[in-house]
Amino acid sequence: MVPWRQADVQCLFGEAAMIRRTLTFSLTAIAITTAWSRAVVPPESIRLVDVAAESGIRFRFDTGSRNKHDLPEIMGGGVALIDVDGDGRLDIYLCNGGPIVAEPGRADPPCRLFLNLGNWRFRNITDSANAPGPSYAMGVAVGDFDGDGKEDLFVTGWRDQRLYKNLGSGRFSDVTAKAGLSSRLWSTSAAFADLDGDGDLDLYVCNYVDYNPATAPFCAAPDGKPDFCGPEEFPAQPDRLYRNNGDGTFSDVADDAGISDPEGRGLSVLIADMVGDSRPDLFVANDGTACRLYENLGGLKFQEVGAKAGVAFDGDGQSLAAMGLALGDLDGDGRVEIFVTNFLGRSTVAFQNQGEGQFVDGSRRLGLTAETRSILGFGIALADFDGDGDLDLLQANGHVLDRERLGEPFAMKPLIMKNERGHLIRVSSGSDPFLSSAILGRGVAVGDLDGDGRPDAVVTAIDAPVAVLKNVSDSGRFVTLDLIGKSRRPAVGATVRVKVVGRTIVRSVVAGGSYLSASDRKIYLATDPAHNVDEVEVTWPSGLVERFRLPKKSLSARLVEGNGVR
């Protein structure tokens, strides 16, 4: 194999040097695109404070590096927020990696599970939990696959993948082989959802490339020194769609279901209603080839409509080096946008929803292009952190090419952007330690970790301790909604419409998204302190539309399809 060629483009790793020069000498062109997006807002507008150390959470992803630039060491790892013991508090599961090459007598370091004790105190229960993850874990999905009322874990990995059944009290059992989910493919992101409407959770798994460190080619930077190879140097591996058979087992039905992308190198999957027919669709972020939007036709049949819908490529017709995904109504028009993180020099892309299943690249209009072109994004989340009714953006960033000596950034600062009624404005880092520290950021998960109604976050990195971010923004009152379908599981694909202070706010129940990570699926709605959320309209994946009256001054509610408020 020949060393890395700088001229190779249209893939995750091939554009860096060329694009870096473009960034350096084309600042005028960037500024013209959206001058207003260069504005910043003070850090106190949205404040997420890292409290990991004082909360008892000490973790750093083990890359197992041999200093040979093995591809897996630059790609992990994810995080899941899951209530493992049923006490109503979100616990934290963190994927772990290394070693690259097995060493006699050395086991893979386990994924870590931290039990939420309340009041920002966590306890490491990894040893007793019995959910160490596969060999070199990557990502994690959460879902009650067997319908026993307890959330289970599916953990992806470079060399393996594992399904852990939740036994209660923070303990798990490995049921991978029994469930028919054993695989040696390099699995990355995954998500559970009831895709065929039969009442149980099916499973989508993204697979990446066939990587063997013993046969991997030598790849080099422009100066001839070793660097990480691009994914196009390795054969792609097909994604899998597993149907839940209802008896604790799964069957791979990807081909029969219309899921076929032999050249796709999947890094993220997002499940939600994206075409507006109430059924949960699939969006797959591919690294260097067209993104895929699989429209759910019912009966576990899908039709790929990415190009037709306008989401396969960016506005310039180029394939994205797509890593992370997020979905939400950013511009307040009642329709959801799809966000895709991207390579250095390319910017995070927002596909703006035009209705009737059509999208356009609205990155410049929304303020993303100028602020994200000089970073490489991985995990991403949309959440109303400051309680003003608009979805804000949190993004983890970090390069995949080790070229700091050539003037190219490697570690990068995280990004928070405040939503000002459809315009994203960067929050200044100021003296905030989290925003001002450059890291190799990867996974992002969002959920209320302290029960105050405000969304908090967890951000993972390759070269830094995990950040557990407490939301201390000066926000108003929140109402938390937990939507449960007829299957007694979170109603992925459901859409919520709420009128608050003269505005209609739209939120979606989503599975997957971000990068290798699983956020809490509850919906966090900010309200004016003087007002209540009196009525909530829900469009369920079944097509049923219901209106729910919430108790006065309610701070949380469980909405059950066909069974009212619980």
Coordinates of C-alpha atoms in Angstrom, one line a residue:
M1 CA 0.0 0.0 0.0
V2 CA 1.2 3.5 -0.7
P3 CA 1.4 6.3 1.9
W4 CA -1.6 8.6 2.4
R5 CA -2.3 10.8 -0.6
Q6 CA -3.3 14.3 0.2
A7 CA -5.3 14.5 -3.0
D8 CA -7.8 11.9 -1.8
V9 CA -10.9 13.8 -0.9
Q10 CA -14.6 13.1 -0.1
C11 CA -13.8 11.1 2.9
L12 CA -13.3 11.6 6.6
F13 CA -9.6 11.9 6.7
G14 CA -8.5 12.9 3.2
E15 CA -9.2 16.6 3.2
A16 CA -7.4 18.0 6.2
A17 CA -4.2 19.6 4.7
M18 CA -5.9 21.0 1.7
I19 CA -8.8 22.4 3.6
R20 CA -6.6 23.9 6.3
R21 CA -4.9 26.0 3.7
T22 CA -8.3 27.0 2.3
L23 CA -9.3 28.1 5.8
T24 CA -6.2 30.1 6.3
F25 CA -6.4 32.1 3.1
S26 CA -10.2 32.4 2.6
L27 CA -11.3 34.2 5.7
T28 CA -13.1 36.8 3.6
A29 CA -15.2 34.3 1.9
I30 CA -16.2 32.7 5.2
A31 CA -17.1 36.1 6.7
I32 CA -19.4 36.9 3.8
T33 CA -21.5 33.8 4.3
T34 CA -23.2 34.8 7.6
A35 CA -21.6 37.8 9.2
W36 CA -24.1 37.8 12.1
S37 CA -23.1 34.2 13.1
R38 CA -19.7 35.5 14.3
A39 CA -21.4 37.3 17.2
V40 CA -21.0 35.7 20.6
V41 CA -23.0 35.7 23.8
P42 CA -21.6 35.8 27.3
P43 CA -20.8 32.5 29.0
E44 CA -23.3 33.1 31.8
S45 CA -26.2 32.9 29.2
I46 CA -25.7 29.1 29.2
R47 CA -23.6 27.7 32.0
L48 CA -22.6 24.0 32.1
V49 CA -20.1 23.4 34.9
D50 CA -18.0 20.2 35.0
V51 CA -18.6 18.5 38.3
A52 CA -17.1 15.1 37.5
A53 CA -14.3 15.1 40.1
E54 CA -16.4 16.3 43.0
S55 CA -19.2 13.9 42.1
G56 CA -17.0 10.8 42.3
I57 CA -16.7 10.2 38.6
R58 CA -13.2 9.5 37.5
F59 CA -12.8 8.0 34.0
R60 CA -10.5 8.3 31.0
F61 CA -11.0 6.3 27.8
D62 CA -8.2 3.7 27.4
T63 CA -7.1 3.9 23.8
G64 CA -4.5 1.1 24.2
S65 CA -2.3 3.0 21.9
R66 CA 0.9 1.4 20.6
N67 CA 2.0 4.7 19.1
K68 CA 1.4 3.1 15.7
H69 CA -1.7 5.2 14.8
D70 CA -4.2 2.3 14.8
L71 CA -7.5 3.6 13.6
P72 CA -9.7 2.4 16.5
E73 CA -7.8 4.4 19.1
I74 CA -8.9 7.7 17.5
M75 CA -12.6 6.8 17.2
G76 CA -14.0 5.9 20.7
G77 CA -15.9 6.1 23.0
G78 CA -19.6 6.7 23.9
V79 CA -21.7 7.3 27.0
A80 CA -25.3 6.3 28.0
L81 CA -27.6 7.9 30.5
I82 CA -29.7 5.0 31.9
D83 CA -31.7 4.4 35.1
V84 CA -30.2 1.0 35.9
D85 CA -31.9 0.4 39.3
G86 CA -35.3 2.0 38.7
D87 CA -34.9 4.7 41.3
G88 CA -35.8 7.5 38.9
R89 CA -32.3 8.9 38.7
L90 CA -30.1 8.7 35.6
D91 CA -26.9 6.7 36.0
I92 CA -23.9 6.9 33.7
Y93 CA -22.4 4.1 31.6
L94 CA -19.1 4.9 29.9
C95 CA -17.5 2.8 27.1
N96 CA -13.9 1.8 27.3
G97 CA -11.3 0.6 24.8
G98 CA -7.8 -0.9 24.7
P99 CA -5.5 -2.7 24.2
I100 CA -5.1 -2.7 20.4
V101 CA -3.3 -6.0 20.5
A102 CA -4.1 -8.6 23.1
E103 CA -1.5 -9.1 25.7
P104 CA -1.1 -12.4 27.7
G105 CA -2.6 -12.0 31.1
R106 CA -4.1 -8.6 30.4
A107 CA -7.9 -8.3 30.1
D108 CA -9.7 -5.5 28.3
P109 CA -10.4 -2.6 30.7
P110 CA -14.1 -2.7 31.5
C111 CA -16.7 -0.1 30.6
R112 CA -17.6 1.8 33.7
L113 CA -21.0 2.2 35.4
F114 CA -21.6 5.0 37.9
L115 CA -24.7 4.8 40.1
N116 CA -26.5 8.1 40.7
L117 CA -26.9 8.5 44.5
G118 CA -28.6 11.9 44.3
N119 CA -27.2 15.4 45.1
W120 CA -24.4 15.0 42.5
R121 CA -22.9 12.0 44.2
F122 CA -22.1 8.9 42.1
R123 CA -20.6 5.5 43.1
N124 CA -18.6 3.2 40.8
I125 CA -20.5 -0.2 40.6
T126 CA -18.6 -1.6 37.6
D127 CA -17.4 -4.7 39.4
S128 CA -20.8 -5.8 40.6
A129 CA -22.8 -4.7 37.5
N130 CA -21.4 -7.4 35.3
A131 CA -21.6 -5.3 32.1
P132 CA -18.0 -4.9 31.1
G133 CA -18.7 -4.4 27.4
P134 CA -17.1 -6.2 24.4
S135 CA -13.4 -6.3 23.5
Y136 CA -12.6 -2.6 22.7
A137 CA -16.0 -1.1 23.3
M138 CA -17.2 1.8 21.1
G139 CA -20.8 2.9 21.6
V140 CA -23.9 2.1 23.6
A141 CA -27.7 1.9 23.1
V142 CA -30.4 1.8 25.8
G143 CA -33.8 0.0 25.5
D144 CA -36.1 -2.5 27.3
F145 CA -35.8 -5.2 24.7
D146 CA -37.7 -7.9 26.6
G147 CA -40.5 -5.8 28.0
D148 CA -39.9 -6.5 31.7
G149 CA -39.9 -2.8 32.6
K150 CA -36.1 -2.5 33.0
E151 CA -33.8 -0.8 30.6
D152 CA -31.2 -3.0 29.0
L153 CA -27.8 -2.2 27.4
F154 CA -26.4 -3.0 24.0
V155 CA -22.7 -2.2 23.7
T156 CA -20.9 -2.0 20.3
G157 CA -17.2 -2.6 19.7
W158 CA -14.4 -2.9 17.3
R159 CA -14.0 -6.7 17.9
D160 CA -17.4 -7.7 19.3
Q161 CA -20.8 -6.5 20.6
R162 CA -22.8 -7.4 23.7
L163 CA -26.4 -7.3 24.8
Y164 CA -26.8 -7.0 28.6
K165 CA -30.2 -7.9 30.2
N166 CA -31.0 -5.7 33.2
L167 CA -31.7 -7.9 36.2
G168 CA -32.5 -5.0 38.5
S169 CA -30.5 -3.4 41.4
G170 CA -27.7 -2.3 39.0
R171 CA -26.9 -5.9 37.9
F172 CA -26.8 -7.3 34.3
S173 CA -26.5 -10.6 32.5
D174 CA -24.8 -11.2 29.2
V175 CA -27.4 -12.6 26.8
T176 CA -25.7 -11.8 23.5
A177 CA -25.4 -15.4 22.2
K178 CA -28.9 -16.4 23.3
A179 CA -30.3 -13.3 21.6
G180 CA -28.6 -14.1 18.3
L181 CA -26.6 -10.9 18.3
S182 CA -23.0 -12.2 18.3
S183 CA -20.9 -10.4 15.6
R184 CA -17.3 -9.7 14.8
L185 CA -18.0 -6.7 12.7
W186 CA -16.7 -3.3 13.9
S187 CA -20.0 -1.9 15.3
T188 CA -20.2 1.8 16.2
S189 CA -23.6 3.4 17.0
A190 CA -26.8 1.6 17.6
A191 CA -30.4 2.4 18.6
F192 CA -33.5 0.6 19.8
A193 CA -37.0 1.4 18.6
D194 CA -40.3 -0.3 17.7
L195 CA -39.9 0.0 13.9
D196 CA -42.7 -2.4 12.9
G197 CA -45.4 -1.4 15.5
D198 CA -45.6 -4.9 17.0
G199 CA -44.9 -3.7 20.5
D200 CA -41.3 -4.7 21.0
L201 CA -38.0 -3.0 20.3
D202 CA -36.0 -3.7 17.2
L203 CA -32.3 -2.8 16.9
Y204 CA -30.3 -0.9 14.3
V205 CA -26.5 -1.3 14.4
C206 CA -24.1 0.8 12.4
N207 CA -20.9 -1.0 11.2
Y208 CA -17.8 0.7 10.0
V209 CA -14.8 -0.9 8.3
D210 CA -12.8 -4.1 8.3
Y211 CA -9.7 -3.1 10.3
N212 CA -6.9 -5.5 11.2
P213 CA -3.8 -3.9 12.8
A214 CA -1.6 -6.7 11.5
T215 CA -2.4 -6.0 7.9
A216 CA -3.3 -2.3 7.9
P217 CA -1.3 -0.2 5.4
F218 CA 1.2 2.5 6.4
C219 CA -0.3 5.9 6.1
A220 CA 1.5 9.2 6.3
A221 CA 1.0 12.9 6.7
P222 CA 2.3 15.2 3.9
D223 CA 5.7 15.4 5.6
G224 CA 6.1 11.7 5.4
K225 CA 5.6 10.9 9.1
P226 CA 3.1 8.3 10.2
D227 CA -0.5 9.3 10.7
F228 CA -3.9 7.6 11.0
C229 CA -5.3 6.0 7.8
G230 CA -8.5 7.1 6.3
P231 CA -11.5 4.8 6.3
E232 CA -11.5 4.4 2.6
E233 CA -8.3 2.4 3.0
F234 CA -10.4 -0.5 4.4
P235 CA -13.4 -2.4 3.1
A236 CA -16.8 -1.1 4.3
Q237 CA -18.9 -3.3 6.6
P238 CA -22.7 -3.4 6.2
D239 CA -25.1 -2.1 8.8
R240 CA -27.5 -4.5 10.5
L241 CA -31.2 -4.2 11.3
Y242 CA -32.3 -6.8 13.8
R243 CA -36.0 -7.6 14.2
N244 CA -37.1 -8.4 17.8
N245 CA -38.8 -11.8 17.6
G246 CA -40.6 -11.3 20.9
D247 CA -39.0 -14.2 22.6
G248 CA -35.7 -12.7 23.7
T249 CA -34.1 -13.3 20.3
F250 CA -33.3 -11.1 17.2
S251 CA -33.1 -11.8 13.5
D252 CA -31.1 -9.8 11.0
V253 CA -33.6 -8.6 8.4
A254 CA -31.6 -5.8 6.8
D255 CA -31.9 -7.1 3.2
D256 CA -35.6 -7.9 3.4
A257 CA -36.3 -4.6 5.0
G258 CA -34.6 -2.6 2.3
I259 CA -31.6 -1.6 4.3
S260 CA -28.7 -2.0 1.9
D261 CA -25.6 0.2 1.6
P262 CA -22.6 -2.0 0.9
E263 CA -20.2 1.0 0.6
G264 CA -21.5 2.9 3.6
R265 CA -19.2 3.2 6.6
G266 CA -21.8 4.0 9.3
L267 CA -20.9 6.0 12.4
S268 CA -24.3 7.2 13.7
V269 CA -28.0 6.3 13.5
L270 CA -30.9 8.5 14.5
I271 CA -34.5 7.2 14.7
A272 CA -37.5 9.6 14.7
D273 CA -40.3 10.7 12.4
M274 CA -38.5 12.7 9.8
V275 CA -40.9 12.5 6.8
G276 CA -44.0 13.6 8.7
D277 CA -46.1 10.4 8.6
S278 CA -45.8 9.5 12.3
R279 CA -43.8 6.4 11.8
P280 CA -40.1 6.3 13.0
D281 CA -37.6 6.6 10.1
L282 CA -33.9 6.0 10.1
F283 CA -31.1 8.4 9.3
V284 CA -27.6 7.0 9.0
A285 CA -24.5 9.1 9.0
N286 CA -21.9 7.6 6.7
D287 CA -18.2 8.5 6.8
G288 CA -17.4 9.8 3.3
T289 CA -20.3 8.4 1.3
A290 CA -23.9 9.6 1.0
C291 CA -26.0 9.8 4.2
R292 CA -29.0 7.6 4.1
L293 CA -32.6 8.4 5.0
Y294 CA -34.8 5.3 5.2
E295 CA -38.5 6.1 5.1
N296 CA -40.5 3.7 7.2
L297 CA -43.2 2.2 5.0
G298 CA -44.7 0.0 7.7
G299 CA -44.4 -3.7 8.3
L300 CA -40.6 -3.4 8.8
K301 CA -40.1 -2.2 5.2
F302 CA -38.0 0.8 4.3
Q303 CA -37.4 2.9 1.2
E304 CA -34.1 4.9 0.9
V305 CA -35.0 8.5 0.1
G306 CA -31.9 10.4 1.1
A307 CA -31.1 12.0 -2.3
K308 CA -34.8 12.7 -3.0
A309 CA -35.3 14.3 0.4
G310 CA -32.2 16.5 0.0
V311 CA -30.2 15.0 2.9
A312 CA -27.7 12.6 1.1
F313 CA -25.2 15.4 0.4
D314 CA -24.5 19.0 1.6
G315 CA -25.7 22.1 -0.3
D316 CA -22.6 21.9 -2.6
G317 CA -23.4 18.3 -3.6
Q318 CA -20.6 16.8 -1.6
S319 CA -20.7 13.7 0.6
L320 CA -20.3 14.5 4.3
A321 CA -17.6 13.0 6.5
A322 CA -20.5 12.4 8.8
M323 CA -19.9 11.5 12.5
G324 CA -22.7 12.7 14.8
L325 CA -26.4 13.4 14.5
A326 CA -29.1 15.5 16.2
L327 CA -32.7 16.4 15.5
G328 CA -35.0 19.2 16.6
D329 CA -37.1 22.1 15.5
L330 CA -34.4 24.8 15.7
D331 CA -36.2 27.5 13.7
G332 CA -39.6 27.2 15.5
D333 CA -41.6 26.5 12.4
G334 CA -43.0 23.2 13.8
R335 CA -40.8 21.0 11.6
V336 CA -37.6 19.2 12.7
E337 CA -34.2 19.8 11.3
I338 CA -31.4 17.2 11.0
F339 CA -27.9 18.2 12.2
V340 CA -24.8 16.3 11.0
T341 CA -21.3 16.9 12.4
N342 CA -18.6 17.0 9.8
F343 CA -14.9 17.2 8.9
L344 CA -12.5 20.1 9.5
G345 CA -13.1 22.8 6.8
R346 CA -16.6 21.5 5.9
S347 CA -18.7 22.7 8.9
T348 CA -21.6 21.0 10.7
V349 CA -24.5 20.7 8.4
A350 CA -28.1 21.5 9.3
F351 CA -30.7 20.1 6.9
Q352 CA -33.6 22.5 7.3
N353 CA -37.1 20.9 7.0
Q354 CA -39.3 22.3 4.2
G355 CA -42.2 20.1 4.8
E356 CA -43.5 17.1 2.8
G357 CA -40.3 15.2 3.4
Q358 CA -38.1 17.8 1.8
F359 CA -34.9 19.3 3.3
V360 CA -32.4 21.9 2.2
D361 CA -28.9 22.7 3.5
G362 CA -29.7 25.6 5.9
S363 CA -26.3 25.7 7.7
R364 CA -25.4 29.3 6.6
R365 CA -28.9 30.7 7.5
L366 CA -28.9 29.1 10.9
G367 CA -25.4 30.4 11.7
L368 CA -23.5 27.1 11.7
T369 CA -21.1 27.5 8.8
A370 CA -18.8 30.2 10.0
E371 CA -18.6 28.9 13.5
T372 CA -18.0 25.2 12.8
R373 CA -15.9 25.2 9.7
S374 CA -12.6 25.4 11.6
I375 CA -13.5 22.4 13.8
L376 CA -14.1 18.7 13.4
G377 CA -17.3 17.7 15.1
F378 CA -18.3 14.4 16.7
G379 CA -21.0 14.1 19.3
I380 CA -23.8 16.7 19.1
A381 CA -27.0 17.4 21.0
L382 CA -29.9 19.9 20.8
A383 CA -31.5 20.9 24.1
D384 CA -33.0 24.0 25.7
F385 CA -30.3 24.6 28.2
D386 CA -31.3 28.1 29.2
G387 CA -35.1 27.6 29.4
D388 CA -36.1 30.1 26.8
G389 CA -38.1 27.7 24.7
D390 CA -35.5 27.4 21.9
L391 CA -33.2 24.4 21.3
D392 CA -29.5 25.2 21.9
L393 CA -26.5 23.2 20.6
L394 CA -23.7 21.4 22.3
Q395 CA -21.0 19.8 20.2
A396 CA -17.8 17.8 21.1
N397 CA -14.9 18.4 18.7
G398 CA -11.5 17.0 18.0
H399 CA -9.4 15.9 15.1
V400 CA -8.6 12.5 13.7
L401 CA -5.2 13.4 12.2
D402 CA -2.1 14.0 14.3
R403 CA -0.6 17.1 12.5
E404 CA -0.2 19.8 15.1
R405 CA 3.5 20.1 13.9
L406 CA 2.1 21.2 10.5
G407 CA -0.1 23.9 12.0
E408 CA -3.3 21.9 12.1
P409 CA -5.2 21.6 15.4
F410 CA -5.6 18.2 17.0
A411 CA -7.4 18.8 20.3
M412 CA -10.3 21.3 19.9
K413 CA -12.5 23.2 22.3
P414 CA -16.2 22.1 22.8
L415 CA -18.8 24.3 21.3
I416 CA -22.1 25.7 22.8
M417 CA -24.3 27.8 20.6
K418 CA -27.3 29.7 22.0
N419 CA -30.5 29.7 19.8
E420 CA -31.9 33.2 19.3
R421 CA -35.2 32.3 17.6
G422 CA -33.6 30.4 14.8
H423 CA -30.1 31.9 14.8
L424 CA -27.3 30.0 16.5
I425 CA -24.8 32.3 18.3
R426 CA -21.6 30.9 19.9
V427 CA -21.3 31.1 23.7
S428 CA -18.0 32.7 24.6
S429 CA -15.7 30.5 26.6
G430 CA -14.6 33.3 28.9
S431 CA -12.9 31.7 31.9
D432 CA -15.1 28.6 31.8
P433 CA -12.7 25.6 32.2
F434 CA -14.9 23.3 30.1
L435 CA -15.4 25.6 27.1
S436 CA -11.8 26.9 27.2
S437 CA -10.0 23.5 27.3
A438 CA -9.1 21.8 24.0
I439 CA -9.7 18.1 24.0
L440 CA -10.3 15.2 21.6
G441 CA -14.0 15.3 22.2
R442 CA -16.2 12.4 21.1
G443 CA -19.5 11.3 22.8
V444 CA -22.3 13.6 24.0
A445 CA -25.4 12.6 26.0
V446 CA -28.0 14.8 27.6
G447 CA -30.4 14.3 30.5
D448 CA -31.5 15.6 33.8
L449 CA -28.9 14.2 36.3
D450 CA -30.1 16.0 39.4
G451 CA -33.8 16.0 39.0
D452 CA -34.2 19.8 38.8
G453 CA -35.9 19.6 35.4
R454 CA -33.0 21.2 33.5
P455 CA -31.0 19.1 31.0
D456 CA -27.5 18.4 32.0
A457 CA -24.8 16.7 29.8
V458 CA -21.9 14.3 29.7
V459 CA -19.1 14.7 27.2
T460 CA -16.4 12.0 26.6
A461 CA -12.9 12.5 25.2
I462 CA -10.0 10.4 24.2
D463 CA -7.3 12.4 25.9
A464 CA -9.1 13.9 28.8
P465 CA -11.3 12.9 31.8
V466 CA -15.0 12.6 31.1
A467 CA -16.9 15.9 31.7
V468 CA -20.1 15.7 33.7
L469 CA -21.8 19.0 33.1
K470 CA -24.2 20.4 35.6
N471 CA -26.6 22.9 34.1
V472 CA -26.5 26.1 36.3
S473 CA -28.0 28.4 33.6
D474 CA -30.3 31.1 34.9
S475 CA -33.3 29.3 33.4
G476 CA -37.0 29.3 34.2
R477 CA -39.4 26.5 35.0
F478 CA -39.2 23.1 33.2
V479 CA -41.8 20.4 32.7
T480 CA -40.5 16.9 32.0
L481 CA -42.6 14.6 29.8
D482 CA -42.1 10.9 29.5
L483 CA -44.0 9.5 26.5
I484 CA -44.9 5.8 26.7
G485 CA -46.5 4.0 23.8
K486 CA -48.9 1.0 23.9
S487 CA -45.9 -1.3 24.1
R488 CA -45.1 0.3 27.6
R489 CA -41.8 1.6 26.2
P490 CA -40.7 5.1 25.2
A491 CA -42.6 6.1 22.1
V492 CA -39.8 6.8 19.7
G493 CA -41.2 8.7 16.7
A494 CA -43.8 10.5 18.7
T495 CA -44.2 14.3 18.2
V496 CA -45.3 16.7 21.0
R497 CA -46.9 20.1 20.4
V498 CA -47.4 22.5 23.3
K499 CA -48.6 26.1 23.5
V500 CA -46.5 28.1 25.9
V501 CA -46.9 31.9 26.2
G502 CA -48.3 32.3 22.7
R503 CA -45.8 30.0 21.1
T504 CA -46.2 26.5 19.8
I505 CA -43.2 24.4 20.8
V506 CA -42.6 21.1 18.9
R507 CA -40.4 18.3 20.3
S508 CA -39.7 14.8 19.1
V509 CA -39.0 11.5 20.9
V510 CA -35.7 10.3 19.4
A511 CA -33.5 7.2 19.7
G512 CA -29.8 7.2 18.8
G513 CA -28.2 10.3 17.6
S514 CA -25.1 12.1 18.9
Y515 CA -22.0 9.9 18.4
L516 CA -21.8 6.4 20.0
S517 CA -24.0 7.7 22.8
A518 CA -27.5 7.5 24.3
S519 CA -29.3 10.4 25.8
D520 CA -32.4 10.3 28.0
R521 CA -35.5 10.1 25.8
K522 CA -37.6 12.3 28.0
I523 CA -38.7 15.7 26.7
Y524 CA -37.7 18.8 28.7
L525 CA -40.1 21.8 28.2
A526 CA -39.3 25.2 29.5
T527 CA -42.2 27.4 30.6
D528 CA -42.6 30.9 31.8
P529 CA -42.7 30.8 35.7
A530 CA -46.1 32.4 35.6
H531 CA -47.6 30.0 33.2
N532 CA -48.5 26.3 33.1
V533 CA -48.4 23.8 30.3
D534 CA -52.1 23.0 30.4
E535 CA -52.5 20.9 27.3
V536 CA -50.1 18.7 25.4
E537 CA -50.9 17.3 21.9
V538 CA -49.1 14.0 21.0
T539 CA -49.0 12.3 17.7
W540 CA -48.1 8.7 18.4
P541 CA -46.1 6.4 16.0
S542 CA -49.4 4.5 15.6
G543 CA -50.9 7.7 14.0
L544 CA -53.2 8.3 17.0
V545 CA -53.4 12.0 18.0
E546 CA -54.3 12.6 21.7
R547 CA -54.5 15.7 23.8
F548 CA -53.5 15.5 27.5
R549 CA -54.4 17.9 30.3
L550 CA -51.6 18.2 32.8
P551 CA -52.2 18.8 36.5
K552 CA -51.7 22.5 37.6
K553 CA -48.1 23.4 38.3
S554 CA -47.0 19.9 37.3
L555 CA -43.2 19.5 37.0
S556 CA -43.3 16.1 35.4
A557 CA -45.8 13.8 33.8
R558 CA -45.9 10.4 32.1
L559 CA -48.2 10.4 29.1
V560 CA -49.4 6.9 28.1
E561 CA -50.9 6.2 24.8
G562 CA -54.6 5.5 25.2
N563 CA -54.3 5.7 29.0
G564 CA -54.0 9.4 29.9
V565 CA -51.6 11.0 32.4
R566 CA -49.8 8.9 35.0

